[in-house]
């Protein structure tokens, strides 16, 4: 999943189709979660971080997640960044 996602994202980036990178991440994350859901009946979360004794409830332990969740989250931020930095086309004025 990671290798295919990186190859497709690199292709879209270098071809100038930057909006396809987050789209590819959303699709690959969705497919990864769907494969888990269909084959196991639930989505496997396998990345667990903890900062013991941090005193911050959100970081002790940090929420458990998987790579597909990370792809979808990164895609959301990429969509937002592209939306705000991508130049807008000017609408034709007149008639």
C-alpha positions as a Markdown table, in Angstrom:
| # | Residue | x | y | z |
|---|---|---|---|---|
| 1 | Unk | 0.0 | 0.0 | 0.0 |
| 2 | Unk | 2.8 | 2.5 | 0.9 |
| 3 | Unk | 4.8 | 1.8 | -2.2 |
| 4 | Unk | 1.9 | 2.1 | -4.6 |
| 5 | Unk | 0.8 | 5.3 | -2.9 |
| 6 | Unk | 4.2 | 6.9 | -3.1 |
| 7 | Unk | 4.6 | 5.9 | -6.8 |
| 8 | Unk | 1.3 | 7.4 | -7.8 |
| 9 | Unk | 1.8 | 10.5 | -5.6 |
| 10 | Unk | 5.2 | 11.1 | -7.2 |
| 11 | Unk | 3.8 | 10.7 | -10.7 |
| 12 | Unk | 1.0 | 13.2 | -10.0 |
| 13 | Unk | 3.4 | 15.7 | -8.3 |
| 14 | Unk | 5.9 | 15.7 | -11.2 |
| 15 | Unk | 3.2 | 15.8 | -13.9 |
| 16 | Unk | 1.7 | 19.0 | -12.3 |
| 17 | Unk | -1.4 | 17.3 | -11.1 |
| 18 | Unk | -0.8 | 18.2 | -7.4 |
| 19 | Unk | -4.5 | 17.9 | -6.5 |
| 20 | Unk | -4.3 | 14.2 | -7.2 |
| 21 | Unk | -1.8 | 13.6 | -4.4 |
| 22 | Unk | -4.3 | 14.0 | -1.6 |
| 23 | Unk | -6.9 | 12.3 | -3.7 |
| 24 | Unk | -4.6 | 9.3 | -4.0 |
| 25 | Unk | -4.0 | 9.3 | -0.3 |
| 26 | Unk | -7.7 | 9.3 | 0.5 |
| 27 | Unk | -8.3 | 6.5 | -1.9 |
| 28 | Unk | -5.4 | 4.3 | -0.7 |
| 29 | Unk | -6.4 | 4.9 | 3.0 |
| 30 | Unk | -10.0 | 4.0 | 2.2 |
| 31 | Unk | -9.0 | 0.9 | 0.4 |
| 32 | Unk | -6.7 | -0.1 | 3.2 |
| 33 | Unk | -9.5 | 0.3 | 5.8 |
| 34 | Unk | -11.9 | -1.5 | 3.5 |
| 35 | Unk | -9.6 | -4.5 | 3.1 |
| 36 | Unk | -9.3 | -4.8 | 6.8 |
| 37 | Unk | -13.1 | -4.4 | 7.3 |
| 38 | Unk | -14.0 | -7.0 | 4.7 |
| 39 | Unk | -11.3 | -9.6 | 5.6 |
| 40 | Unk | -11.4 | -9.3 | 9.4 |
| 41 | Unk | -14.7 | -7.5 | 10.2 |
| 42 | Unk | -12.9 | -4.6 | 11.8 |
| 43 | Unk | -10.0 | -2.2 | 11.1 |
| 44 | Unk | -6.7 | -3.1 | 12.7 |
| 45 | Unk | -5.1 | -0.2 | 14.6 |
| 46 | Unk | -1.4 | -1.0 | 15.2 |
| 47 | Unk | 0.5 | 2.2 | 15.9 |
| 48 | Unk | 0.5 | 3.1 | 19.6 |
| 49 | Unk | 2.6 | 5.9 | 21.0 |
| 50 | Unk | 2.8 | 7.0 | 24.6 |
| 51 | Unk | 4.6 | 9.8 | 26.5 |
| 52 | Unk | 4.4 | 8.4 | 30.0 |
| 53 | Unk | 4.1 | 10.9 | 32.8 |
| 54 | Unk | 3.5 | 13.7 | 30.4 |
| 55 | Unk | 0.5 | 14.9 | 32.4 |
| 56 | Unk | -1.3 | 15.7 | 29.1 |
| 57 | Unk | -4.3 | 13.4 | 28.9 |
| 58 | Unk | -4.2 | 13.4 | 25.0 |
| 59 | Unk | -0.6 | 12.2 | 25.0 |
| 60 | Unk | -0.6 | 9.5 | 27.6 |
| 61 | Unk | -1.3 | 7.3 | 25.7 |
| 62 | Unk | -1.6 | 9.0 | 22.2 |
| 63 | Unk | -4.5 | 7.6 | 20.2 |
| 64 | Unk | -3.9 | 4.3 | 18.5 |
| 65 | Unk | -4.1 | 4.5 | 14.7 |
| 66 | Unk | -3.0 | 2.8 | 11.5 |
| 67 | Unk | -1.3 | 3.8 | 8.2 |
| 68 | Unk | -4.6 | 4.1 | 6.4 |
| 69 | Unk | -5.8 | 6.7 | 9.0 |
| 70 | Unk | -2.5 | 8.6 | 8.6 |
| 71 | Unk | -3.0 | 8.7 | 4.8 |
| 72 | Unk | -6.5 | 10.2 | 5.1 |
| 73 | Unk | -5.4 | 12.7 | 7.7 |
| 74 | Unk | -2.4 | 13.9 | 5.6 |
| 75 | Unk | -4.7 | 14.1 | 2.6 |
| 76 | Unk | -7.0 | 16.5 | 4.5 |
| 77 | Unk | -4.2 | 18.8 | 5.4 |
| 78 | Unk | -2.8 | 18.6 | 1.8 |
| 79 | Unk | -6.2 | 19.6 | 0.4 |
| 80 | Unk | -6.4 | 22.5 | 2.8 |
| 81 | Unk | -2.9 | 23.7 | 1.9 |
| 82 | Unk | -3.5 | 23.3 | -1.9 |
| 83 | Unk | -6.8 | 25.2 | -1.6 |
| 84 | Unk | -5.2 | 28.2 | 0.1 |
| 85 | Unk | -1.9 | 28.4 | -1.9 |
| 86 | Unk | -3.0 | 27.3 | -5.4 |
| 87 | Unk | -3.4 | 30.4 | -7.6 |
| 88 | Unk | -6.9 | 31.2 | -8.6 |
| 89 | Unk | -7.9 | 31.6 | -12.2 |
| 90 | Unk | -9.4 | 35.0 | -12.8 |
| 91 | Unk | -13.0 | 35.0 | -14.1 |
| 92 | Unk | -13.4 | 36.7 | -17.4 |
| 93 | Unk | -14.9 | 40.2 | -17.1 |
| 94 | Unk | -17.4 | 41.7 | -19.4 |
| 95 | Unk | -20.3 | 40.3 | -21.3 |
